[in-house]
PDB file of C-alpha atoms in Angstrom:
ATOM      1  CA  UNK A 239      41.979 -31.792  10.166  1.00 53.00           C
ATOM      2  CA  UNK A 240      41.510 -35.122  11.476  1.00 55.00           C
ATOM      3  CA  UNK A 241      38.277 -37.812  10.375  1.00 46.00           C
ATOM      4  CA  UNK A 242      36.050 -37.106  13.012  1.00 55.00           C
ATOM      5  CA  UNK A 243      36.148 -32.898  13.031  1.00 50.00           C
ATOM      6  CA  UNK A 244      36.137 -33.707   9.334  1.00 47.00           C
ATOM      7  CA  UNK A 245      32.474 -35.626   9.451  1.00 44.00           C
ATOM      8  CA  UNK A 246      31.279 -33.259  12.070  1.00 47.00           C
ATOM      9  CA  UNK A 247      31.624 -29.764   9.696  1.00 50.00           C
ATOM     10  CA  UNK A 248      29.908 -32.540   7.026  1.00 48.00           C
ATOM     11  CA  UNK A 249      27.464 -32.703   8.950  1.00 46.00           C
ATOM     12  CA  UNK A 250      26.698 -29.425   9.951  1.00 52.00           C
ATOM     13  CA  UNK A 251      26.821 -27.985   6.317  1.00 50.00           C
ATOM     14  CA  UNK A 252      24.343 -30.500   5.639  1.00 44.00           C
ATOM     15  CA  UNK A 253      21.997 -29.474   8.468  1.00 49.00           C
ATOM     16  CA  UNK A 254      21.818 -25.852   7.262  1.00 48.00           C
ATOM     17  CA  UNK A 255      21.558 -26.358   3.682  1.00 51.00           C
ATOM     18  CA  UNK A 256      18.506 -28.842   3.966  1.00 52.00           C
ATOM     19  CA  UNK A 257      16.623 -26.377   6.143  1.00 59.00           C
ATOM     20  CA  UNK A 258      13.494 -25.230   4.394  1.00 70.00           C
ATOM     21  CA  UNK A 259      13.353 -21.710   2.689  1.00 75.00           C
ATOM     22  CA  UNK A 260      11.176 -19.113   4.635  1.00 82.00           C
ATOM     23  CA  UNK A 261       7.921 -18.531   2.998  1.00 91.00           C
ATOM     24  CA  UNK A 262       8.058 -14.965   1.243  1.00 96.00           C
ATOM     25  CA  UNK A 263       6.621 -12.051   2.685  1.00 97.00           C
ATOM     26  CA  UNK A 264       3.327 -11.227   1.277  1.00 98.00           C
ATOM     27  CA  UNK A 265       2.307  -7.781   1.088  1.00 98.00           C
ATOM     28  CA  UNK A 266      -1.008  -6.445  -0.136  1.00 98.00           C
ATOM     29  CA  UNK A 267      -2.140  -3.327  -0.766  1.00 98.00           C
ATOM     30  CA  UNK A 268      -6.140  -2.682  -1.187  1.00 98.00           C
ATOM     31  CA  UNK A 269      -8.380   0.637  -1.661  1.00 98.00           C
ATOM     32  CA  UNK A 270     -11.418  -0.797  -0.424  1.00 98.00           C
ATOM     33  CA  UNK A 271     -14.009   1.914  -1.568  1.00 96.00           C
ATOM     34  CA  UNK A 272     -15.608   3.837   0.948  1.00 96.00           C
ATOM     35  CA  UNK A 273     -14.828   1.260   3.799  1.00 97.00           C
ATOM     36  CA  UNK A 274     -17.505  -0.098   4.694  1.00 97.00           C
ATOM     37  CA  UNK A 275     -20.073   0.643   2.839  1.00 96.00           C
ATOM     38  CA  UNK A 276     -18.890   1.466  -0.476  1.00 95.00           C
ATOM     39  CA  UNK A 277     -20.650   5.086  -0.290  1.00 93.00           C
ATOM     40  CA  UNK A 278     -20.013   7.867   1.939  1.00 91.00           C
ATOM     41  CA  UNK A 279     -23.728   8.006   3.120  1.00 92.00           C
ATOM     42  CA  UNK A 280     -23.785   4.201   3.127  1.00 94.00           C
ATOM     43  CA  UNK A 281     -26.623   2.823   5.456  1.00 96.00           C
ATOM     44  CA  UNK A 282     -26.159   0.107   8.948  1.00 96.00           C
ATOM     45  CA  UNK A 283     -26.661  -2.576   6.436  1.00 97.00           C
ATOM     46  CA  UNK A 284     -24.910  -1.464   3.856  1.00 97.00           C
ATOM     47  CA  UNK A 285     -21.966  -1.086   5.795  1.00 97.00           C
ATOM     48  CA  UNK A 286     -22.601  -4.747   7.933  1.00 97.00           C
ATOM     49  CA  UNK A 287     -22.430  -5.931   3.970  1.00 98.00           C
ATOM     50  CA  UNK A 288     -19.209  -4.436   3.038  1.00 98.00           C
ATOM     51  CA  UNK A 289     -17.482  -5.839   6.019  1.00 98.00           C
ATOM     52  CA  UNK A 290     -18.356  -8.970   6.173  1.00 98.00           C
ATOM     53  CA  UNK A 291     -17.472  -9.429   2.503  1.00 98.00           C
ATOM     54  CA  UNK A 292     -14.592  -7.818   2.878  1.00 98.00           C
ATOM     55  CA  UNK A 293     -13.538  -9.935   5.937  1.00 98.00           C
ATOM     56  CA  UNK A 294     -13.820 -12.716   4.021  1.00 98.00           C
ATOM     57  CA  UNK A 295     -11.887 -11.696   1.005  1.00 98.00           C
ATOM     58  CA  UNK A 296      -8.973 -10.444   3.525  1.00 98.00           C
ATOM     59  CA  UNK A 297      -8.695 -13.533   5.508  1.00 98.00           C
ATOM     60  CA  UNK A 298      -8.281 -15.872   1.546  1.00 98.00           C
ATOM     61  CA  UNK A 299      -5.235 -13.467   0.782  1.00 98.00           C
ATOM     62  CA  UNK A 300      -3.680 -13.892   4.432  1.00 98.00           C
ATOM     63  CA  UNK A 301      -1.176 -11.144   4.173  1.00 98.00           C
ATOM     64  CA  UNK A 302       1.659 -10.553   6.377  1.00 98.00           C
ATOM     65  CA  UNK A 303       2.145  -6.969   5.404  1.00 98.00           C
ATOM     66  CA  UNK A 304      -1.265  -5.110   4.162  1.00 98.00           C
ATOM     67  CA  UNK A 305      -2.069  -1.064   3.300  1.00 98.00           C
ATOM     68  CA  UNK A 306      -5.873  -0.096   2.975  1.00 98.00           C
ATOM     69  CA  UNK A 307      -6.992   2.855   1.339  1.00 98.00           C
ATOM     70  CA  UNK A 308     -10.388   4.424   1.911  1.00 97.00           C
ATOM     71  CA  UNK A 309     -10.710   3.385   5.518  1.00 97.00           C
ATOM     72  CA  UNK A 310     -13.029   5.483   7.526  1.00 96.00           C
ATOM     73  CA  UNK A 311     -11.254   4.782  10.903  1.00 96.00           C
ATOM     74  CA  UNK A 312      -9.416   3.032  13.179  1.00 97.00           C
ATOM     75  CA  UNK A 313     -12.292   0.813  14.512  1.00 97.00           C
ATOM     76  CA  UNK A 314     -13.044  -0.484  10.911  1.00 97.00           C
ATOM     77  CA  UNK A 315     -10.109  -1.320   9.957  1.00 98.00           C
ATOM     78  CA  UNK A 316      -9.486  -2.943  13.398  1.00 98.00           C
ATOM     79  CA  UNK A 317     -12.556  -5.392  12.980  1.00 98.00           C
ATOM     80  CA  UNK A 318     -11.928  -5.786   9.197  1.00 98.00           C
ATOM     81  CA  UNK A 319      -8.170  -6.865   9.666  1.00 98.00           C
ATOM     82  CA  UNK A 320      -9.090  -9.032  13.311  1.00 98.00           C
ATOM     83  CA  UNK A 321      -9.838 -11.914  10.626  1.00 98.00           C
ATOM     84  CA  UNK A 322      -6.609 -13.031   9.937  1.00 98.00           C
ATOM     85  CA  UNK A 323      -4.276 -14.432  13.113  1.00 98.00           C
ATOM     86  CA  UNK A 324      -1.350 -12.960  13.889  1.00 97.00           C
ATOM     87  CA  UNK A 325      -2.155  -9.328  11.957  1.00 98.00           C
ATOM     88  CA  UNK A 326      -2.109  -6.136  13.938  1.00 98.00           C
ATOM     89  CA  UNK A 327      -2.682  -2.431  13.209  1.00 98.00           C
ATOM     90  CA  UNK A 328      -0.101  -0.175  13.614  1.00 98.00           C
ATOM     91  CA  UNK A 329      -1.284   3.168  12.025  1.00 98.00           C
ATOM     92  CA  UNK A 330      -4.599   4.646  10.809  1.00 98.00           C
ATOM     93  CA  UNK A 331      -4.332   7.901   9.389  1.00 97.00           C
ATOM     94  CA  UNK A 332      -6.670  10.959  10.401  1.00 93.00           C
ATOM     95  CA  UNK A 333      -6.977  13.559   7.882  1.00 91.00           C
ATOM     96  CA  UNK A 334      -9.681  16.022   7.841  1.00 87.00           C
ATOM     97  CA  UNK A 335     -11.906  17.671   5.300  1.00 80.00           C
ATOM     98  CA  UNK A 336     -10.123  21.451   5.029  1.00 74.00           C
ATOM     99  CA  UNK A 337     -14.100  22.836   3.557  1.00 76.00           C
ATOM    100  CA  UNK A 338     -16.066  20.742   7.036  1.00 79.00           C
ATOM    101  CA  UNK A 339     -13.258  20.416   9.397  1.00 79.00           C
ATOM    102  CA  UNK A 340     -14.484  16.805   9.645  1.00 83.00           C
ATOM    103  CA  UNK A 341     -12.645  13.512   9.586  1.00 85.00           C
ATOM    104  CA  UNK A 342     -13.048  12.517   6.457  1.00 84.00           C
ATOM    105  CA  UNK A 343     -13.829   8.791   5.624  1.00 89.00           C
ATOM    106  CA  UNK A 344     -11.266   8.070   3.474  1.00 93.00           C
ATOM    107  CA  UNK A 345      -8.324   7.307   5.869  1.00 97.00           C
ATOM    108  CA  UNK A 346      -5.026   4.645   5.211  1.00 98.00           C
ATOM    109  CA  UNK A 347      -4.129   2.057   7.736  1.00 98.00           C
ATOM    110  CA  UNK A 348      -1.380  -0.269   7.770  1.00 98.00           C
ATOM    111  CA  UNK A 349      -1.138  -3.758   9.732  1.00 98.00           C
ATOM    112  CA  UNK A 350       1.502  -6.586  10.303  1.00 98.00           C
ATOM    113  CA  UNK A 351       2.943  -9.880  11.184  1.00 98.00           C
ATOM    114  CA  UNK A 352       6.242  -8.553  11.795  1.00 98.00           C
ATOM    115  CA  UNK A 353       7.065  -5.984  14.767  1.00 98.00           C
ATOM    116  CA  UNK A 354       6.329  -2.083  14.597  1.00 98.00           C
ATOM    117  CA  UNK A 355       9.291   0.095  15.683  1.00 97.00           C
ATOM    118  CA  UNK A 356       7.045   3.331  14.279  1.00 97.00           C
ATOM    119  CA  UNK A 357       4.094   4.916  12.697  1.00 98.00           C
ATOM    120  CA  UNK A 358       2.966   7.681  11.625  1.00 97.00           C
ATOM    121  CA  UNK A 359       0.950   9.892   9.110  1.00 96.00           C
ATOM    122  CA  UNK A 360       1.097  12.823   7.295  1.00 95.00           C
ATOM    123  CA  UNK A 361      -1.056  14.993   5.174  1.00 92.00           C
ATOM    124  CA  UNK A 362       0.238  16.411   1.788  1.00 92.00           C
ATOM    125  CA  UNK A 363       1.344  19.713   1.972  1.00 88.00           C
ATOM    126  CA  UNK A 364       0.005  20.789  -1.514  1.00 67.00           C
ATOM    127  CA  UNK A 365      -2.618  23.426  -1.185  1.00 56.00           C
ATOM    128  CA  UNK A 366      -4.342  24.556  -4.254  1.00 51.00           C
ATOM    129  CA  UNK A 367      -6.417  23.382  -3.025  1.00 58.00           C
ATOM    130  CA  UNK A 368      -5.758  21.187   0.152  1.00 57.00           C
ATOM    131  CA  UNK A 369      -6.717  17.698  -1.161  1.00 63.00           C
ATOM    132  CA  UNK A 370      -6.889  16.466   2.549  1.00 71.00           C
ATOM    133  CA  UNK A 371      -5.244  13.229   1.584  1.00 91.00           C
ATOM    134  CA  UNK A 372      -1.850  11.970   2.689  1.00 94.00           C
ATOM    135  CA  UNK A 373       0.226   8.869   3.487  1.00 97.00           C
ATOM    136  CA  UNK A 374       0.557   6.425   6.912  1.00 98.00           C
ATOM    137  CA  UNK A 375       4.037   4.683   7.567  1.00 98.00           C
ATOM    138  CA  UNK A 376       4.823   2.259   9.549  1.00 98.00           C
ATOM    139  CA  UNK A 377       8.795   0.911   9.908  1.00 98.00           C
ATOM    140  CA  UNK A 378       8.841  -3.017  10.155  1.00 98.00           C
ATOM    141  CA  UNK A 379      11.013  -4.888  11.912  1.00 97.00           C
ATOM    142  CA  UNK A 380      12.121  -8.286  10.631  1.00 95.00           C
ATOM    143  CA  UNK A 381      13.908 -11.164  11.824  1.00 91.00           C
ATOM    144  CA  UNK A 382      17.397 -10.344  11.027  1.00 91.00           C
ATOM    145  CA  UNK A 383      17.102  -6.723  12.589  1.00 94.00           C
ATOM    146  CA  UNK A 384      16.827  -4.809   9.749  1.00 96.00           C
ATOM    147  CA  UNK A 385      14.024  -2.828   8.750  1.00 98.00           C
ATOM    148  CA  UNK A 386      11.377  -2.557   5.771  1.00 98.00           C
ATOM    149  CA  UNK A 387       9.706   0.848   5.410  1.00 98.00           C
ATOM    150  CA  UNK A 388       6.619   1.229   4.542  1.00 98.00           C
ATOM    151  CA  UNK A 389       4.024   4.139   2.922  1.00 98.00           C
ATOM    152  CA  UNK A 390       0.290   3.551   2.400  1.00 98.00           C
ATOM    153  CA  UNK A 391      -0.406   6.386   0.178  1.00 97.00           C
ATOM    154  CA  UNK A 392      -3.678   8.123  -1.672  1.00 97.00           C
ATOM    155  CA  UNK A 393      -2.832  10.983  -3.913  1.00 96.00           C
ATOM    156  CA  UNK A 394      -5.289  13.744  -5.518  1.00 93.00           C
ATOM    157  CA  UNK A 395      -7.900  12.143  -7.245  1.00 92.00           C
ATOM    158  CA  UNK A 396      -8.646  13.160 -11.070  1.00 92.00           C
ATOM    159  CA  UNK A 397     -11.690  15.665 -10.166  1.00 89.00           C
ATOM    160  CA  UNK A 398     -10.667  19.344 -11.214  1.00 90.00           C
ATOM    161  CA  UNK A 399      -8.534  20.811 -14.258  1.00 93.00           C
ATOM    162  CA  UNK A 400      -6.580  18.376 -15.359  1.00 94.00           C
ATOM    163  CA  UNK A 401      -3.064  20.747 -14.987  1.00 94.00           C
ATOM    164  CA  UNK A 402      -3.818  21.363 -11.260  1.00 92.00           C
ATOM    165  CA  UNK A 403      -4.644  17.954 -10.486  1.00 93.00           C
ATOM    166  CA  UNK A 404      -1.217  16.858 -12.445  1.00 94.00           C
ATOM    167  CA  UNK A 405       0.535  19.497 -10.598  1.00 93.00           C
ATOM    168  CA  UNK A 406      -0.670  18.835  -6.958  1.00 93.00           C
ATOM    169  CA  UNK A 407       0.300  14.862  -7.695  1.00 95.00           C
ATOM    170  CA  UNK A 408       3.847  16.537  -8.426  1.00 95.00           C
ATOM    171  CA  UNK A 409       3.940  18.355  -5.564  1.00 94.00           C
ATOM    172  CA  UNK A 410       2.887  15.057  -3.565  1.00 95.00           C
ATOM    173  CA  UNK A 411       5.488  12.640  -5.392  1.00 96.00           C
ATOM    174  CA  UNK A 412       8.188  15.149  -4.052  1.00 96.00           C
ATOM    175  CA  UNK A 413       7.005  15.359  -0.391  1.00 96.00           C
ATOM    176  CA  UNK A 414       7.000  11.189  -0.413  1.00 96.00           C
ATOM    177  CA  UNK A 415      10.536  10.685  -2.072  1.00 96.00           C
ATOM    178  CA  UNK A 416      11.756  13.434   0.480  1.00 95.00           C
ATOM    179  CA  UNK A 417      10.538  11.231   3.434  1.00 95.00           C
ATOM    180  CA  UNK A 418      13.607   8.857   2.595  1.00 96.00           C
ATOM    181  CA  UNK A 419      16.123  11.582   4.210  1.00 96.00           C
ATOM    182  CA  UNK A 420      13.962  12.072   7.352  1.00 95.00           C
ATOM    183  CA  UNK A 421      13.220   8.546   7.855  1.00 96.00           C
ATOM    184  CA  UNK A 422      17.305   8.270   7.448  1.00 96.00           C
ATOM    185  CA  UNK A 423      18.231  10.674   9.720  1.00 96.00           C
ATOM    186  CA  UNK A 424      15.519   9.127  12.511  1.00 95.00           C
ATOM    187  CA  UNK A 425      17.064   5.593  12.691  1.00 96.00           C
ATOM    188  CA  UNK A 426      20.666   6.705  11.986  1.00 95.00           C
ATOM    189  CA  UNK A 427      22.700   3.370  12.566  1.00 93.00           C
ATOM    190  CA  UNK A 428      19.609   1.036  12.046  1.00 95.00           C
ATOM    191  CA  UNK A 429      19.841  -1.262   9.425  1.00 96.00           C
ATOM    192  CA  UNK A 430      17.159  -0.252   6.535  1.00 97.00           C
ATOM    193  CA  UNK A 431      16.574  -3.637   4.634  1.00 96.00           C
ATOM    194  CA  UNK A 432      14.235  -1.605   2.357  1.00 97.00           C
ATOM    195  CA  UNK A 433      11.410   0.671   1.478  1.00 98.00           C
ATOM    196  CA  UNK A 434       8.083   0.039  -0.288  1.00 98.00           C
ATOM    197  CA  UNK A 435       5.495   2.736  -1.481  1.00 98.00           C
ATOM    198  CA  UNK A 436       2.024   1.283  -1.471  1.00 98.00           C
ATOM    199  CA  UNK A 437      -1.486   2.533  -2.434  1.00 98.00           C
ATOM    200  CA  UNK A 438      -3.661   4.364  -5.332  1.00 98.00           C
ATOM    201  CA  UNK A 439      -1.396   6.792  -7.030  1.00 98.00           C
ATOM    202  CA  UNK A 440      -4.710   8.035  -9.220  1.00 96.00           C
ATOM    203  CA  UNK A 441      -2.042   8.260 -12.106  1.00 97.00           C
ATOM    204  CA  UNK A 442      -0.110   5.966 -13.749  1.00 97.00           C
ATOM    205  CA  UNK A 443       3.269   5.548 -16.593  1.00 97.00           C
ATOM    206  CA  UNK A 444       0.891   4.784 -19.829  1.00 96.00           C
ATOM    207  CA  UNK A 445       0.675   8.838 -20.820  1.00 93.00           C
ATOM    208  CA  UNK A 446      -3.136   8.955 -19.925  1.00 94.00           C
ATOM    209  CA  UNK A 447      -2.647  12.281 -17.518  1.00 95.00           C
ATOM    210  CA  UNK A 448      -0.331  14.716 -19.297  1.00 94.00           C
ATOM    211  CA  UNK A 449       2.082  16.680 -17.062  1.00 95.00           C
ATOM    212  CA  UNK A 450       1.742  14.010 -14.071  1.00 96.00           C
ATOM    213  CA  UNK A 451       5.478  12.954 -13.658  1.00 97.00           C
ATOM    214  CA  UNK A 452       4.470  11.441 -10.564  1.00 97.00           C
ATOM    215  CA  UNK A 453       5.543   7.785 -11.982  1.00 98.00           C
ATOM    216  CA  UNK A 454       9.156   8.880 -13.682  1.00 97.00           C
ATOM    217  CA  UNK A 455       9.831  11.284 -10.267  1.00 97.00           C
ATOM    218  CA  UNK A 456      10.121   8.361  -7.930  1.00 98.00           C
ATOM    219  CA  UNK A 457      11.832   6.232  -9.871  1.00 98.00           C
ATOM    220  CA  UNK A 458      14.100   9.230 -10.807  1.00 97.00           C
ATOM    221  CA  UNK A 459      14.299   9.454  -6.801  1.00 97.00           C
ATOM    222  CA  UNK A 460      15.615   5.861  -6.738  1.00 97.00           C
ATOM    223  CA  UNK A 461      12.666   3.330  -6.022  1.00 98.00           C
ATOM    224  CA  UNK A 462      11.837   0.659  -8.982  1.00 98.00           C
ATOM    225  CA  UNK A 463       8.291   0.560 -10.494  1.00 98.00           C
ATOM    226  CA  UNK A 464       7.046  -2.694  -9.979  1.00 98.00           C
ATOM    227  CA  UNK A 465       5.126  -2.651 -12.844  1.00 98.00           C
ATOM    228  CA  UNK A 466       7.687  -1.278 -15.282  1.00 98.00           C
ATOM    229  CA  UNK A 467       7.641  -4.728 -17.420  1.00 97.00           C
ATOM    230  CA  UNK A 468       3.849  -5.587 -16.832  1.00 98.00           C
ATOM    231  CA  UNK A 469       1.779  -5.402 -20.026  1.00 97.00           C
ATOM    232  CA  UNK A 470      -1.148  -2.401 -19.183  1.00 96.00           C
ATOM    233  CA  UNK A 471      -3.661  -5.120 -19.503  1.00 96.00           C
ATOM    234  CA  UNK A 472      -1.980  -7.693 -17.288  1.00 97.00           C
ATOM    235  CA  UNK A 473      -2.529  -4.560 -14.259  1.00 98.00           C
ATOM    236  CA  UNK A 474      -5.784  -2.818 -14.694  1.00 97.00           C
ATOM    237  CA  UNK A 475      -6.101  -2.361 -11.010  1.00 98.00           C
ATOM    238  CA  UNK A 476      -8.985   0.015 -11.264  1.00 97.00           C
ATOM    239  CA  UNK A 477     -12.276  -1.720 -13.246  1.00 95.00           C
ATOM    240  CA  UNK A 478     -14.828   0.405 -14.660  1.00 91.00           C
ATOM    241  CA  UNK A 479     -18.304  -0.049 -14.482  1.00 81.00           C
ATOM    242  CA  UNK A 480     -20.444  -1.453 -17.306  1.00 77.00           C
ATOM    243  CA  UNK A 481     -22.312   1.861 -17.421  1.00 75.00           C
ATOM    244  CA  UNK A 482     -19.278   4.099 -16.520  1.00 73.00           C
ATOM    245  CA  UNK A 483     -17.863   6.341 -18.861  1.00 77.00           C
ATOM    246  CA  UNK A 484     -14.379   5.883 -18.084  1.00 85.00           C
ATOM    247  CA  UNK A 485     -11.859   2.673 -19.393  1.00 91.00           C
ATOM    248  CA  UNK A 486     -10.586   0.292 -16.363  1.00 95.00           C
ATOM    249  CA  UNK A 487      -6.964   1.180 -15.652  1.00 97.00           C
ATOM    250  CA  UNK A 488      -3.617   1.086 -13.305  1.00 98.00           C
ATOM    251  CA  UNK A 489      -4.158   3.433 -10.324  1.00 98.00           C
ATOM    252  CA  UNK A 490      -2.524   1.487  -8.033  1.00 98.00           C
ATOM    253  CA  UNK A 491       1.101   0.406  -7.549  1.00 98.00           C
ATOM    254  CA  UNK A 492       4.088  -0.820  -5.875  1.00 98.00           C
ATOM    255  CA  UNK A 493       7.348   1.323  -5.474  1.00 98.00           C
ATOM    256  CA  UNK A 494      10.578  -0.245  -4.144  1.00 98.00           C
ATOM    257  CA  UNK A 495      14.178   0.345  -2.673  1.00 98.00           C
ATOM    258  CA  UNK A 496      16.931  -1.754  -1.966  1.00 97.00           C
ATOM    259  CA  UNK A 497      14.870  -4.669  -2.442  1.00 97.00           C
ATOM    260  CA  UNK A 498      15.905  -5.993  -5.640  1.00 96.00           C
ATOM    261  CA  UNK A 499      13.115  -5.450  -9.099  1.00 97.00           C
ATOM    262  CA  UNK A 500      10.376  -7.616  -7.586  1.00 98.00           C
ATOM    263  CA  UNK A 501       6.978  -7.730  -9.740  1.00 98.00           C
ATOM    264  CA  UNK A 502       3.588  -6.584  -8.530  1.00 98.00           C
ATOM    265  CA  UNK A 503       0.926  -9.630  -8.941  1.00 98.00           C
ATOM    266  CA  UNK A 504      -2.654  -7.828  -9.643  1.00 98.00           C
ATOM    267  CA  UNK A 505      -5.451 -10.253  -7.665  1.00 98.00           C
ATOM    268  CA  UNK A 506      -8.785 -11.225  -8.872  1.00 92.00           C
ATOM    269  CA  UNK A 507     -10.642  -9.107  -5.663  1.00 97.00           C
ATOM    270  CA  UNK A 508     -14.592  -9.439  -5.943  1.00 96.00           C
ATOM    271  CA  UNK A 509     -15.962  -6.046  -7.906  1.00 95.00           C
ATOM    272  CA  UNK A 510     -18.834  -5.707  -5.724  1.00 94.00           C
ATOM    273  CA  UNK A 511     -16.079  -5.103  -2.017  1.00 97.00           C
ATOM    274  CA  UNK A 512     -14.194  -2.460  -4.192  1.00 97.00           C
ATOM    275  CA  UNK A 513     -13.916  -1.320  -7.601  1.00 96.00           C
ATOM    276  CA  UNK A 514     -10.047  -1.459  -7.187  1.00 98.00           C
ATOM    277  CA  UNK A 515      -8.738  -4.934  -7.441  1.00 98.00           C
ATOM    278  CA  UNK A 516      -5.831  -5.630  -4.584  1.00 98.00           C
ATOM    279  CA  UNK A 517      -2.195  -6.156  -5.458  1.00 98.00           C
ATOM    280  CA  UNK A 518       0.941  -7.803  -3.647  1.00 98.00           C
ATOM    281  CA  UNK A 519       4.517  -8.433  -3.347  1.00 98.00           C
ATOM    282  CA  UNK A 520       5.916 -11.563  -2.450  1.00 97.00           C
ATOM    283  CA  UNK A 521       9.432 -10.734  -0.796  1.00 97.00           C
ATOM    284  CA  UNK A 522      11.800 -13.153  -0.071  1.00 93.00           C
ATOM    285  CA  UNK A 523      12.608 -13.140   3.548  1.00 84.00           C
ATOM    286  CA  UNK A 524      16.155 -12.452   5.109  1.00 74.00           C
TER     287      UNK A 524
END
């Protein structure tokens, strides 16, 4: 190799190793409480309230990747997420009320930064009784091609006998690790970078709901808790109320695949927009 082809590879190793890293990807995931409105009867003004606090809570965290819980429907969560440039929704679930029939106002939307290649939602399948819940997805695309999976979830909430709530949030941990095969098979020779599991699991690892395996079943089915070395009181994502009669505690969480053991970062959200503080990921990007 002579001088000069020499001092021009120099050179061009030196141009790509002082390029900048990428900022991470930030994703949050949020139940907001009865978007907007914080009831399910909430008034005009109550409602007006909700959203413009939550608005302004949104557009501080900035996220590039973000999962709501408790939406009531598209057109909220289209104004509430319109606050921060660049984010766009892909998927709002639509899951009705088996006992009214009616659309019930506790739906999950997803929105991004990056490019949407698909969407969808799905109630669980559990019946005893129908808990008219579900998940939303939404498949990612990122710069390098590859894509990043994604669930907004909402299992059974704690009201009922404890055994048939635990066994219901069973039944729903299986139907959600099962997606990984049909999402698979649907972009056979795509390039999966990874998947994450968002949302309020209403259950968590700390052996405060016995016979919910709902925790040890997905990470049996593969996907890392991103809590698992977070001390309980470094994630109580769910804050009681001075006069309630149950302890703050971790409802929701992160579950990933193929994207390393990153650690869930609990934010300080406002207690009067939701009783449920907000939690992200930082990812790096490819």
């Amino acid at each position: 190799m002579n001088l000069r082809t020499l001092l021009l590879v120099a050179l061009a190793a030196l141009s790509v190793t002082s390029l900048p890293a990428a900022p991470p990807l930030k994703v949050v995931s949020w139940n907001i409480e009865w978007f907007p409105g914080k009831r399910p009867t909430a008034s005009a003004e109550e409602a007006d309230k909700h959203m413009k606090d939550a608005r302004a809570v949104l557009k501080k965290l900035d996220p590039d990747v973000f999962v709501a819980t408790e939406i009531r429907d598209w057109a909220s969560f289209q104004e509430l997420i319109s606050v921060v440039p660049g984010l766009v929704t892909h998927v709002v679930s639509n899951f009705v009320d088996p006992e009214t029939g009616e659309i019930r106002p506790q739906q999950i939307g997803i929105a991004s930064k990056l490019t949407c290649r698909a969407a969808a939602w799905e109630a669980w399948k559990a019946n005893v009784p129908n808990p008219a819940r579900g998940f939303s997805f939404a498949a990612l695309e990122e710069k390098d091609g590859g894509l990043l999976m994604i669930y907004g979830n909402h299992f059974k909430s704690n009201r009922g006998e404890p055994a048939e709530v635990a066994a219901m949030r069973n039944d729903q941990a299986r139907q959600l690790a099962g997606q990984r095969s049909v999402i698979e098979k649907a972009f056979l020779g795509r390039k999966i970078s990874g998947w994450i599991l968002a949302g309020d699991f209403n259950t968590n690892h700390d052996g405060q709901f016995p016979g919910c395996n709902v925790v040890a079943d997905l990470t049996a089915a593969g996907f890392y808790n991103t809590w698992a070395n977070t001390p309980q009181k470094k994630r109580l994502t769910w804050r009681a109320r001075p006069d309630g009669k149950y302890a703050s505690t971790t409802f929701d969480y992160f579950f990933t695949l193929g994207l390393g053991t990153p650690t869930a970062i609990l934010l300080d959200t406002p207690m009067d927009v939701s009783d449920h503080c907000a939690i992200a990921l930082a990812l790096p990007r490819p």
